[in-house]
Amino acid sequence: FLFFQSISDFIISASLTISVFALAVITIPKSSSITIDSPYAYSTYDLYVENPIAYQTINKFGVLTYLQRDIVTTLTHKEDYETMKTSIDDYLDTLVEHEDNAYTGLFEGKNMILIMAESFDTYAIDPILTPNLYQLQQNSWNFTNYYSPLYFRNTADTEFMSQTSLYAHKSVNLTMDTFKENTLPNTFPRLFGEKDYGSYSFHNYTDYFYPRSEFHPTTLGYDEYYDAIALGLLDEDYSPFGTHEWQSDVDLVNGAMDILSEKEEP
């Protein structure tokens, strides 16, 4: 605690503190050290004032400064929902209807299998070590421009984006929990459902980290969802705090195929 002998001492100390603080803010570099022309090439000043990415602000200024900026932003920032709605409406009004091209109808009558591989990277594709993955890459369309933002929960955020074609908000800690009550009519399973396809989701763990058992069937619209317990990969009395061998991806795929093989064609 600080004790002042007089009001004048307090005023002088407060003035000096405010002056040092203002000088520190004024001298924060306003230009980015990154030379690329991009609105995401944040300067140090951008990180302080706008706080676009929490972990970068914390790395640059520390937790206490981030807390101060978070409080200021919470008290001063107001969302202009009417302007947002107008912008969205204007954008939708400018969209043109899809025109047929060389790929139209190319996959008609085919099934789609989407594999979400957590922590997957290109070094896992090798002609000797992973021949099946290698053949898939070499004999398929290989998209090299997919990027996932480093938010709080990279696994859940990437899964959310791939299923909905929407970016999660950077300040959301857990997309599957925050957006689980949203209405999402254009998800993968719902678009396929409009074409009379069945949609089924499989995962080789439980809801310990993410509430998939609710999010996948209810929010995304999958017809059925199977976790590790439903697939027989884990016992019903499984506890995440015990020791066990991690579930095999091969067992996951085999269990999924056993279920899919019993489904009738529409």
mmCIF file of C-alpha atoms in Angstrom:
data_model
loop_
_atom_site.group_PDB
_atom_site.id
_atom_site.type_symbol
_atom_site.label_atom_id
_atom_site.label_comp_id
_atom_site.label_asym_id
_atom_site.label_seq_id
_atom_site.Cartn_x
_atom_site.Cartn_y
_atom_site.Cartn_z
ATOM 1 C CA PHE A 1 0.000 0.000 0.000
ATOM 2 C CA LEU A 2 1.089 3.554 -0.680
ATOM 3 C CA PHE A 3 0.592 6.252 1.979
ATOM 4 C CA PHE A 4 0.753 9.932 1.154
ATOM 5 C CA GLN A 5 1.499 12.683 3.666
ATOM 6 C CA SER A 6 -0.640 15.219 1.842
ATOM 7 C CA ILE A 7 -3.108 15.658 -0.989
ATOM 8 C CA SER A 8 -0.411 17.349 -3.035
ATOM 9 C CA ASP A 9 1.820 14.274 -2.781
ATOM 10 C CA PHE A 10 -1.052 12.134 -4.026
ATOM 11 C CA ILE A 11 -1.762 14.483 -6.927
ATOM 12 C CA ILE A 12 1.909 14.584 -7.915
ATOM 13 C CA SER A 13 2.239 10.792 -7.749
ATOM 14 C CA ALA A 14 -0.969 10.280 -9.714
ATOM 15 C CA SER A 15 0.119 12.792 -12.351
ATOM 16 C CA LEU A 16 3.504 11.138 -12.733
ATOM 17 C CA THR A 17 1.899 7.710 -13.013
ATOM 18 C CA ILE A 18 -0.572 8.898 -15.657
ATOM 19 C CA SER A 19 2.191 10.703 -17.557
ATOM 20 C CA VAL A 20 4.451 7.628 -17.604
ATOM 21 C CA PHE A 21 1.528 5.454 -18.661
ATOM 22 C CA ALA A 22 0.521 7.863 -21.455
ATOM 23 C CA LEU A 23 4.128 8.120 -22.647
ATOM 24 C CA ALA A 24 4.429 4.336 -22.714
ATOM 25 C CA VAL A 25 1.286 4.047 -24.822
ATOM 26 C CA ILE A 26 2.272 6.876 -27.186
ATOM 27 C CA THR A 27 5.670 5.319 -27.858
ATOM 28 C CA ILE A 28 4.281 1.880 -28.771
ATOM 29 C CA PRO A 29 5.322 1.218 -32.409
ATOM 30 C CA LYS A 30 2.402 1.828 -34.758
ATOM 31 C CA SER A 31 3.927 0.119 -37.784
ATOM 32 C CA SER A 32 4.273 -3.615 -38.154
ATOM 33 C CA SER A 33 7.640 -5.319 -38.522
ATOM 34 C CA ILE A 34 5.965 -7.661 -41.029
ATOM 35 C CA THR A 35 6.430 -6.311 -44.524
ATOM 36 C CA ILE A 36 3.543 -8.122 -46.235
ATOM 37 C CA ASP A 37 0.521 -6.092 -47.281
ATOM 38 C CA SER A 38 -2.186 -7.612 -45.134
ATOM 39 C CA PRO A 39 -4.764 -6.280 -42.647
ATOM 40 C CA TYR A 40 -3.649 -9.101 -40.324
ATOM 41 C CA ALA A 41 -0.049 -7.895 -40.125
ATOM 42 C CA TYR A 42 -0.691 -6.415 -36.696
ATOM 43 C CA SER A 43 1.617 -3.798 -35.237
ATOM 44 C CA THR A 44 2.438 -3.707 -31.533
ATOM 45 C CA TYR A 45 0.016 -0.788 -31.203
ATOM 46 C CA ASP A 46 -2.743 -2.819 -32.868
ATOM 47 C CA LEU A 47 -2.223 -5.615 -30.347
ATOM 48 C CA TYR A 48 -2.525 -3.128 -27.484
ATOM 49 C CA VAL A 49 -5.499 -1.072 -28.683
ATOM 50 C CA GLU A 50 -7.557 -3.594 -30.650
ATOM 51 C CA ASN A 51 -6.509 -6.805 -28.868
ATOM 52 C CA PRO A 52 -7.225 -8.874 -31.991
ATOM 53 C CA ILE A 53 -5.591 -12.056 -30.685
ATOM 54 C CA ALA A 54 -5.510 -12.662 -26.931
ATOM 55 C CA TYR A 55 -2.399 -14.842 -26.703
ATOM 56 C CA GLN A 56 -0.336 -12.427 -28.832
ATOM 57 C CA THR A 57 -1.335 -9.497 -26.626
ATOM 58 C CA ILE A 58 -0.413 -11.492 -23.515
ATOM 59 C CA ASN A 59 2.933 -12.540 -25.005
ATOM 60 C CA LYS A 60 3.737 -8.940 -25.904
ATOM 61 C CA PHE A 61 2.464 -7.031 -22.837
ATOM 62 C CA GLY A 62 1.824 -9.572 -20.095
ATOM 63 C CA VAL A 63 -1.285 -10.795 -18.304
ATOM 64 C CA LEU A 64 -1.918 -7.630 -16.226
ATOM 65 C CA THR A 65 -1.879 -5.349 -19.262
ATOM 66 C CA TYR A 66 -4.140 -7.751 -21.123
ATOM 67 C CA LEU A 67 -6.521 -7.707 -18.150
ATOM 68 C CA GLN A 68 -6.540 -3.907 -18.174
ATOM 69 C CA ARG A 69 -7.245 -3.797 -21.919
ATOM 70 C CA ASP A 70 -9.920 -6.477 -21.605
ATOM 71 C CA ILE A 71 -11.732 -4.468 -18.935
ATOM 72 C CA VAL A 72 -11.537 -1.274 -21.006
ATOM 73 C CA THR A 73 -12.820 -3.074 -24.109
ATOM 74 C CA THR A 74 -15.680 -4.659 -22.174
ATOM 75 C CA LEU A 75 -16.788 -1.285 -20.791
ATOM 76 C CA THR A 76 -16.424 0.731 -24.010
ATOM 77 C CA HIS A 77 -17.097 -1.635 -26.910
ATOM 78 C CA LYS A 78 -20.662 -1.900 -28.187
ATOM 79 C CA GLU A 79 -21.705 -4.221 -30.984
ATOM 80 C CA ASP A 80 -23.620 -2.480 -33.766
ATOM 81 C CA TYR A 81 -25.913 -5.376 -34.630
ATOM 82 C CA GLU A 82 -28.042 -3.326 -37.011
ATOM 83 C CA THR A 83 -25.014 -2.438 -39.124
ATOM 84 C CA MET A 84 -23.884 -6.066 -39.049
ATOM 85 C CA LYS A 85 -27.309 -7.233 -40.239
ATOM 86 C CA THR A 86 -27.333 -4.643 -43.017
ATOM 87 C CA SER A 87 -23.875 -5.730 -44.188
ATOM 88 C CA ILE A 88 -24.907 -9.393 -44.231
ATOM 89 C CA ASP A 89 -28.125 -8.606 -46.117
ATOM 90 C CA ASP A 90 -26.205 -6.518 -48.675
ATOM 91 C CA TYR A 91 -23.723 -9.335 -49.185
ATOM 92 C CA LEU A 92 -26.430 -11.952 -49.651
ATOM 93 C CA ASP A 93 -28.253 -9.704 -52.126
ATOM 94 C CA THR A 94 -25.141 -9.545 -54.330
ATOM 95 C CA LEU A 95 -24.659 -13.323 -54.529
ATOM 96 C CA VAL A 96 -25.302 -14.896 -57.910
ATOM 97 C CA GLU A 97 -26.838 -18.324 -58.335
ATOM 98 C CA HIS A 98 -24.521 -21.238 -58.979
ATOM 99 C CA GLU A 99 -23.791 -21.885 -62.627
ATOM 100 C CA ASP A 100 -23.052 -25.390 -63.909
ATOM 101 C CA ASN A 101 -19.437 -26.145 -64.786
ATOM 102 C CA ALA A 102 -17.220 -29.102 -65.706
ATOM 103 C CA TYR A 103 -17.518 -30.544 -62.179
ATOM 104 C CA THR A 104 -21.302 -30.317 -61.897
ATOM 105 C CA GLY A 105 -22.757 -33.767 -61.276
ATOM 106 C CA LEU A 106 -19.320 -35.404 -61.231
ATOM 107 C CA PHE A 107 -19.959 -37.049 -57.861
ATOM 108 C CA GLU A 108 -23.657 -37.698 -58.246
ATOM 109 C CA GLY A 109 -24.689 -40.883 -56.465
ATOM 110 C CA LYS A 110 -21.381 -41.131 -54.594
ATOM 111 C CA ASN A 111 -20.866 -41.217 -50.841
ATOM 112 C CA MET A 112 -18.638 -38.771 -48.994
ATOM 113 C CA ILE A 113 -16.276 -39.726 -46.173
ATOM 114 C CA LEU A 114 -14.749 -36.832 -44.209
ATOM 115 C CA ILE A 115 -11.799 -37.771 -41.980
ATOM 116 C CA MET A 116 -10.780 -35.275 -39.320
ATOM 117 C CA ALA A 117 -7.183 -36.083 -38.330
ATOM 118 C CA GLU A 118 -6.115 -34.172 -35.239
ATOM 119 C CA SER A 119 -2.531 -32.819 -35.283
ATOM 120 C CA PHE A 120 -2.090 -34.151 -38.806
ATOM 121 C CA ASP A 121 0.705 -32.704 -40.930
ATOM 122 C CA THR A 122 2.282 -33.344 -44.308
ATOM 123 C CA TYR A 123 5.286 -35.135 -42.805
ATOM 124 C CA ALA A 124 2.871 -37.957 -41.908
ATOM 125 C CA ILE A 125 2.431 -38.695 -45.631
ATOM 126 C CA ASP A 126 5.169 -41.064 -46.730
ATOM 127 C CA PRO A 127 5.211 -43.721 -49.504
ATOM 128 C CA ILE A 128 6.855 -46.261 -47.170
ATOM 129 C CA LEU A 129 5.514 -45.448 -43.691
ATOM 130 C CA THR A 130 1.965 -44.451 -44.660
ATOM 131 C CA PRO A 131 1.351 -45.911 -48.131
ATOM 132 C CA ASN A 132 -2.460 -45.594 -48.000
ATOM 133 C CA LEU A 133 -2.357 -41.911 -47.090
ATOM 134 C CA TYR A 134 0.308 -41.383 -49.723
ATOM 135 C CA GLN A 135 -1.815 -42.987 -52.440
ATOM 136 C CA LEU A 136 -4.820 -40.900 -51.401
ATOM 137 C CA GLN A 137 -2.788 -37.729 -51.739
ATOM 138 C CA GLN A 138 -1.138 -38.676 -55.008
ATOM 139 C CA ASN A 139 -4.323 -39.841 -56.725
ATOM 140 C CA SER A 140 -6.733 -37.197 -55.456
ATOM 141 C CA TRP A 141 -7.251 -33.465 -55.415
ATOM 142 C CA ASN A 142 -4.690 -32.142 -52.980
ATOM 143 C CA PHE A 143 -5.716 -28.786 -51.540
ATOM 144 C CA THR A 144 -2.678 -26.934 -50.208
ATOM 145 C CA ASN A 145 -4.374 -23.684 -49.162
ATOM 146 C CA TYR A 146 -6.283 -24.823 -46.084
ATOM 147 C CA TYR A 147 -5.476 -22.842 -42.949
ATOM 148 C CA SER A 148 -6.734 -23.097 -39.389
ATOM 149 C CA PRO A 149 -6.496 -20.048 -37.088
ATOM 150 C CA LEU A 150 -4.785 -20.586 -33.757
ATOM 151 C CA TYR A 151 -7.719 -19.970 -31.445
ATOM 152 C CA PHE A 152 -8.222 -21.378 -27.953
ATOM 153 C CA ARG A 153 -9.348 -24.872 -29.027
ATOM 154 C CA ASN A 154 -7.765 -25.692 -32.366
ATOM 155 C CA THR A 155 -9.334 -29.154 -32.629
ATOM 156 C CA ALA A 156 -12.898 -28.029 -31.964
ATOM 157 C CA ASP A 157 -12.509 -24.821 -34.003
ATOM 158 C CA THR A 158 -11.232 -26.667 -37.069
ATOM 159 C CA GLU A 159 -13.980 -29.257 -36.743
ATOM 160 C CA PHE A 160 -16.584 -26.502 -36.439
ATOM 161 C CA MET A 161 -15.268 -24.656 -39.512
ATOM 162 C CA SER A 162 -15.011 -27.740 -41.709
ATOM 163 C CA GLN A 163 -18.600 -28.736 -40.890
ATOM 164 C CA THR A 164 -20.209 -25.293 -41.194
ATOM 165 C CA SER A 165 -17.934 -23.214 -43.490
ATOM 166 C CA LEU A 166 -17.998 -20.526 -40.785
ATOM 167 C CA TYR A 167 -15.169 -19.006 -38.777
ATOM 168 C CA ALA A 168 -15.588 -19.142 -35.025
ATOM 169 C CA HIS A 169 -15.160 -15.864 -33.133
ATOM 170 C CA LYS A 170 -11.673 -15.414 -31.734
ATOM 171 C CA SER A 171 -12.906 -14.677 -28.200
ATOM 172 C CA VAL A 172 -14.917 -17.908 -27.902
ATOM 173 C CA ASN A 173 -13.275 -20.479 -25.655
ATOM 174 C CA LEU A 174 -15.200 -23.544 -26.858
ATOM 175 C CA THR A 175 -17.104 -23.402 -30.149
ATOM 176 C CA MET A 176 -19.026 -26.639 -29.622
ATOM 177 C CA ASP A 177 -20.468 -25.305 -26.380
ATOM 178 C CA THR A 178 -20.980 -21.657 -27.354
ATOM 179 C CA PHE A 179 -22.719 -22.339 -30.675
ATOM 180 C CA LYS A 180 -24.565 -25.545 -29.805
ATOM 181 C CA GLU A 181 -27.951 -23.772 -29.683
ATOM 182 C CA ASN A 182 -27.422 -21.886 -32.955
ATOM 183 C CA THR A 183 -29.482 -22.705 -36.030
ATOM 184 C CA LEU A 184 -27.085 -23.892 -38.756
ATOM 185 C CA PRO A 185 -29.063 -24.934 -41.866
ATOM 186 C CA ASN A 186 -26.101 -25.289 -44.245
ATOM 187 C CA THR A 187 -23.921 -27.828 -42.442
ATOM 188 C CA PHE A 188 -22.469 -30.828 -44.269
ATOM 189 C CA PRO A 189 -24.970 -33.368 -42.915
ATOM 190 C CA ARG A 190 -27.994 -31.123 -43.508
ATOM 191 C CA LEU A 191 -26.999 -30.359 -47.098
ATOM 192 C CA PHE A 192 -26.598 -34.072 -47.755
ATOM 193 C CA GLY A 193 -29.844 -34.740 -45.929
ATOM 194 C CA GLU A 194 -31.640 -32.515 -48.440
ATOM 195 C CA LYS A 195 -30.490 -35.007 -51.098
ATOM 196 C CA ASP A 196 -31.887 -37.946 -49.082
ATOM 197 C CA TYR A 197 -28.460 -39.069 -47.848
ATOM 198 C CA GLY A 198 -27.977 -40.533 -44.396
ATOM 199 C CA SER A 199 -25.241 -38.920 -42.300
ATOM 200 C CA TYR A 200 -23.261 -40.636 -39.549
ATOM 201 C CA SER A 201 -20.474 -39.367 -37.324
ATOM 202 C CA PHE A 202 -17.861 -41.397 -35.431
ATOM 203 C CA HIS A 203 -15.231 -40.437 -32.854
ATOM 204 C CA ASN A 204 -12.780 -42.542 -30.884
ATOM 205 C CA TYR A 205 -13.157 -40.750 -27.541
ATOM 206 C CA THR A 206 -15.841 -39.482 -25.154
ATOM 207 C CA ASP A 207 -17.308 -36.033 -24.413
ATOM 208 C CA TYR A 208 -14.606 -35.350 -21.818
ATOM 209 C CA PHE A 209 -13.104 -32.508 -23.896
ATOM 210 C CA TYR A 210 -15.881 -31.520 -26.316
ATOM 211 C CA PRO A 211 -19.675 -32.160 -26.197
ATOM 212 C CA ARG A 212 -19.855 -33.966 -29.540
ATOM 213 C CA SER A 213 -22.719 -36.249 -28.510
ATOM 214 C CA GLU A 214 -24.970 -33.179 -28.423
ATOM 215 C CA PHE A 215 -23.263 -30.947 -30.974
ATOM 216 C CA HIS A 216 -23.029 -33.459 -33.836
ATOM 217 C CA PRO A 217 -26.623 -34.732 -33.980
ATOM 218 C CA THR A 218 -28.442 -31.641 -32.662
ATOM 219 C CA THR A 219 -26.443 -28.657 -33.909
ATOM 220 C CA LEU A 220 -24.800 -30.086 -37.021
ATOM 221 C CA GLY A 221 -27.674 -32.414 -37.883
ATOM 222 C CA TYR A 222 -26.064 -35.857 -38.155
ATOM 223 C CA ASP A 223 -28.582 -38.699 -38.149
ATOM 224 C CA GLU A 224 -26.507 -40.717 -35.680
ATOM 225 C CA TYR A 225 -23.374 -40.166 -33.609
ATOM 226 C CA TYR A 226 -21.144 -42.888 -32.143
ATOM 227 C CA ASP A 227 -18.412 -42.225 -29.596
ATOM 228 C CA ALA A 228 -15.767 -44.634 -28.303
ATOM 229 C CA ILE A 229 -18.154 -46.216 -25.817
ATOM 230 C CA ALA A 230 -20.897 -46.758 -28.405
ATOM 231 C CA LEU A 231 -18.322 -48.333 -30.731
ATOM 232 C CA GLY A 232 -17.056 -50.641 -27.995
ATOM 233 C CA LEU A 233 -13.615 -49.026 -27.910
ATOM 234 C CA LEU A 234 -14.031 -48.010 -24.261
ATOM 235 C CA ASP A 235 -15.992 -49.527 -21.382
ATOM 236 C CA GLU A 236 -19.102 -47.747 -20.116
ATOM 237 C CA ASP A 237 -17.450 -47.203 -16.730
ATOM 238 C CA TYR A 238 -14.414 -45.596 -18.403
ATOM 239 C CA SER A 239 -12.778 -42.777 -16.435
ATOM 240 C CA PRO A 240 -10.459 -40.243 -18.142
ATOM 241 C CA PHE A 241 -8.346 -40.189 -14.981
ATOM 242 C CA GLY A 242 -7.382 -43.851 -15.183
ATOM 243 C CA THR A 243 -4.619 -45.445 -17.231
ATOM 244 C CA HIS A 244 -5.459 -47.188 -20.493
ATOM 245 C CA GLU A 245 -4.131 -47.746 -23.963
ATOM 246 C CA TRP A 246 -5.288 -45.141 -26.440
ATOM 247 C CA GLN A 247 -8.022 -46.265 -28.827
ATOM 248 C CA SER A 248 -6.825 -47.468 -32.215
ATOM 249 C CA ASP A 249 -7.803 -45.518 -35.335
ATOM 250 C CA VAL A 250 -8.007 -48.862 -37.146
ATOM 251 C CA ASP A 251 -10.609 -50.067 -34.638
ATOM 252 C CA LEU A 252 -12.488 -46.787 -35.120
ATOM 253 C CA VAL A 253 -12.632 -47.233 -38.899
ATOM 254 C CA ASN A 254 -13.563 -50.929 -38.656
ATOM 255 C CA GLY A 255 -16.340 -50.158 -36.178
ATOM 256 C CA ALA A 256 -17.657 -47.366 -38.381
ATOM 257 C CA MET A 257 -17.639 -49.578 -41.468
ATOM 258 C CA ASP A 258 -19.520 -52.337 -39.624
ATOM 259 C CA ILE A 259 -22.291 -49.846 -38.846
ATOM 260 C CA LEU A 260 -22.320 -48.224 -42.291
ATOM 261 C CA SER A 261 -22.482 -51.592 -44.065
ATOM 262 C CA GLU A 262 -25.806 -52.268 -42.329
ATOM 263 C CA LYS A 263 -27.378 -49.025 -43.521
ATOM 264 C CA GLU A 264 -29.805 -49.278 -46.390
ATOM 265 C CA GLU A 265 -29.428 -47.215 -49.536
ATOM 266 C CA PRO A 266 -32.004 -44.422 -49.849
#
